[in-house]
Tab-separated table of C-alpha atoms in Angstrom:
chain	number	residue	atom	x	y	z
A	137	MET	CA	46.507	43.121	89.193
A	138	PRO	CA	45.139	44.102	92.620
A	139	ALA	CA	42.203	42.824	94.397
A	140	PRO	CA	38.567	43.918	93.382
A	141	ALA	CA	38.072	45.676	96.447
A	142	ASP	CA	41.905	47.552	96.527
A	143	ALA	CA	41.171	48.435	92.424
A	144	ASP	CA	37.901	49.859	93.184
A	145	ARG	CA	39.557	52.147	96.007
A	146	PHE	CA	42.423	53.058	93.611
A	147	ARG	CA	40.116	54.115	90.889
A	148	ARG	CA	38.383	56.414	93.391
A	149	TRP	CA	41.389	57.743	94.329
A	150	LEU	CA	42.614	58.297	90.550
A	151	GLU	CA	39.455	60.088	90.093
A	152	ILE	CA	40.761	62.598	92.375
A	153	ALA	CA	43.800	63.017	90.681
A	154	ALA	CA	42.081	62.863	87.121
A	155	GLU	CA	39.923	65.918	88.386
A	156	GLU	CA	42.748	67.873	89.156
A	157	ALA	CA	44.498	66.998	85.659
A	158	ARG	CA	40.962	68.361	83.884
A	159	THR	CA	41.300	71.703	86.026
A	160	GLY	CA	44.802	71.836	85.022
A	161	LEU	CA	43.943	71.452	81.078
A	162	ALA	CA	41.307	73.854	81.659
A	163	GLU	CA	43.737	76.476	82.866
A	164	GLY	CA	45.979	75.624	79.714
A	165	GLY	CA	48.411	73.867	81.760
A	166	ILE	CA	49.423	70.253	81.323
A	167	PRO	CA	46.985	67.740	82.130
A	168	ILE	CA	48.682	65.791	84.855
A	169	GLY	CA	47.117	65.331	88.303
A	170	ALA	CA	48.033	63.516	91.983
A	171	ALA	CA	46.794	63.026	94.930
A	172	LEU	CA	48.770	61.619	98.610
A	173	ILE	CA	46.662	59.274	100.153
A	174	GLY	CA	47.063	58.438	104.264
A	175	ARG	CA	47.612	55.162	105.385
A	176	ASP	CA	43.557	55.126	106.505
A	177	GLY	CA	42.184	56.432	102.690
A	178	GLU	CA	42.102	60.000	103.823
A	179	VAL	CA	43.131	62.677	101.140
A	180	LEU	CA	46.211	64.283	102.577
A	181	GLY	CA	46.891	66.716	99.773
A	182	ARG	CA	45.727	67.104	96.248
A	183	GLY	CA	47.410	69.004	92.993
A	184	ARG	CA	48.536	69.306	89.343
A	185	ASN	CA	51.251	70.272	87.157
A	186	ARG	CA	51.445	73.920	87.369
A	187	ARG	CA	54.549	74.876	85.295
A	188	VAL	CA	52.703	76.643	82.753
A	189	GLN	CA	50.257	78.656	85.417
A	190	ASP	CA	52.952	79.321	87.789
A	191	GLY	CA	56.071	79.951	85.373
A	192	ASP	CA	57.469	77.370	87.921
A	193	PRO	CA	59.257	74.250	86.011
A	194	SER	CA	59.353	72.483	89.658
A	195	VAL	CA	55.261	72.304	90.446
A	196	HIS	CA	54.630	68.982	88.830
A	197	ALA	CA	51.406	67.271	89.926
A	198	GLU	CA	53.165	65.187	92.394
A	199	THR	CA	54.900	67.621	94.207
A	200	ALA	CA	52.156	69.953	94.232
A	201	ALA	CA	50.005	66.949	95.660
A	202	PHE	CA	52.807	66.344	98.488
A	203	ARG	CA	53.369	70.297	99.301
A	204	ALA	CA	49.492	70.502	99.748
A	205	ALA	CA	49.815	67.547	102.187
A	206	GLY	CA	51.937	69.341	104.491
A	207	ARG	CA	54.276	68.139	107.109
A	208	GLN	CA	53.909	64.680	108.175
A	209	ARG	CA	55.919	62.448	110.893
A	210	GLY	CA	56.348	59.916	108.176
A	211	TYR	CA	55.280	58.709	104.586
A	212	THR	CA	55.124	55.298	105.166
A	213	GLY	CA	51.730	53.423	104.460
A	214	THR	CA	51.059	56.393	102.208
A	215	THR	CA	49.754	56.294	98.315
A	216	MET	CA	50.968	58.571	95.711
A	217	VAL	CA	48.104	58.390	93.109
A	218	THR	CA	48.938	60.049	89.870
A	219	THR	CA	47.292	59.999	86.590
A	220	LEU	CA	50.736	59.792	84.454
A	221	SER	CA	53.833	57.288	85.334
A	222	PRO	CA	55.954	60.058	87.384
A	223	CYS	CA	59.346	61.683	85.976
A	224	TRP	CA	62.292	60.795	87.439
A	225	TYR	CA	62.217	63.904	89.714
A	226	CYS	CA	58.655	62.691	91.050
A	227	SER	CA	59.994	59.241	91.257
A	228	GLY	CA	62.486	60.428	93.586
A	229	LEU	CA	60.465	62.351	95.565
A	230	VAL	CA	58.371	59.011	96.311
A	231	ARG	CA	61.522	57.497	97.109
A	232	GLN	CA	63.038	59.890	99.107
A	233	PHE	CA	60.250	60.170	101.465
A	234	GLY	CA	59.517	56.324	101.626
A	235	ILE	CA	55.957	56.625	100.191
A	236	SER	CA	55.051	53.064	100.082
A	237	ARG	CA	52.504	53.283	97.273
A	238	LEU	CA	52.320	54.500	94.046
A	239	VAL	CA	49.081	54.118	91.967
A	240	VAL	CA	49.408	55.024	88.157
A	241	GLY	CA	46.868	56.124	86.165
A	242	GLU	CA	48.424	55.328	82.469
A	243	ALA	CA	52.065	54.569	81.536
A	244	ARG	CA	50.878	54.489	77.709
A	245	THR	CA	52.041	58.072	76.349
A	246	PHE	CA	54.894	58.269	79.110
A	247	ALA	CA	56.654	55.773	81.042
A	248	GLY	CA	58.298	57.496	83.892
A	249	GLY	CA	60.232	56.057	86.732
A	250	HIS	CA	57.406	53.468	88.283
A	251	ASP	CA	59.688	50.418	87.296
A	252	TRP	CA	62.473	51.952	89.145
A	253	LEU	CA	60.490	52.617	92.054
A	254	ALA	CA	58.944	48.934	92.078
A	255	GLU	CA	62.549	47.530	91.840
A	256	HIS	CA	63.811	49.721	95.193
A	257	GLY	CA	60.604	48.289	96.743
A	258	THR	CA	57.744	50.676	96.408
A	259	GLU	CA	54.585	49.006	95.703
A	260	VAL	CA	53.471	50.135	92.081
A	261	VAL	CA	50.133	49.600	90.362
A	262	VAL	CA	49.450	50.436	87.088
A	263	LEU	CA	45.623	50.889	86.027
A	264	ASP	CA	45.905	51.643	82.649
A	265	ASP	CA	43.013	53.712	82.710
A	266	PRO	CA	41.883	54.704	79.046
A	267	ASP	CA	40.527	57.881	80.249
A	268	CYS	CA	43.775	58.934	81.485
A	269	ALA	CA	45.653	57.957	78.333
A	270	ALA	CA	42.990	59.622	76.226
A	271	MET	CA	43.468	62.936	78.014
A	272	MET	CA	47.210	62.594	77.834
A	273	ALA	CA	47.328	62.050	73.972
A	274	GLY	CA	44.926	64.559	73.083
A	275	PHE	CA	47.077	66.918	75.010
A	276	ILE	CA	50.482	65.686	73.184
A	277	ARG	CA	48.638	66.063	69.957
A	278	ALA	CA	47.722	69.624	70.583
A	279	ARG	CA	50.487	70.865	72.198
A	280	PRO	CA	53.591	68.998	71.161
A	281	ARG	CA	56.067	71.846	71.920
A	282	LEU	CA	54.740	72.007	75.557
A	283	TRP	CA	54.737	68.409	76.313
A	284	HIS	CA	58.412	67.958	74.838
A	285	GLU	CA	59.491	70.890	77.207
A	286	ASP	CA	57.459	69.466	80.253
A	287	ILE	CA	59.908	65.860	79.725
A	288	GLY	CA	62.649	67.722	78.852
A	289	ALA	CA	62.961	66.443	75.699
A	290	GLU	CA	63.561	67.682	71.965
A	291	GLU	CA	60.972	68.262	69.526
């Protein structure tokens, strides 16, 4: 578990990602949000899963936040904050660009690649946030077909 000061900072960052997730849900999309945070704590980019809204299966929350951040000279020292454990696609993005830390809101409803990232040197913090878990669980109950499409699973 992170030190209290770190936990407070991570929860503030998670609120940015959760705001994106709530916006995505209100737009009729999948409620997953993310933010890429710079070494100094500055929000470099934020985004939400826009697969439904844009009709583009590649626009996951993490990729949207990464794109919104624009080109960076490097990613050492940056943190990807996401409301849900990242899928393999987004886990690959974190590893490919050497993002140093991953902060996950919850991994109850979906355990993506965060363990794999930790095994390969990324600092991983899972906050187990009850609001993130409740938002995803409610979405999965309401729209199971869309959820299964998003994770590439048969219903």
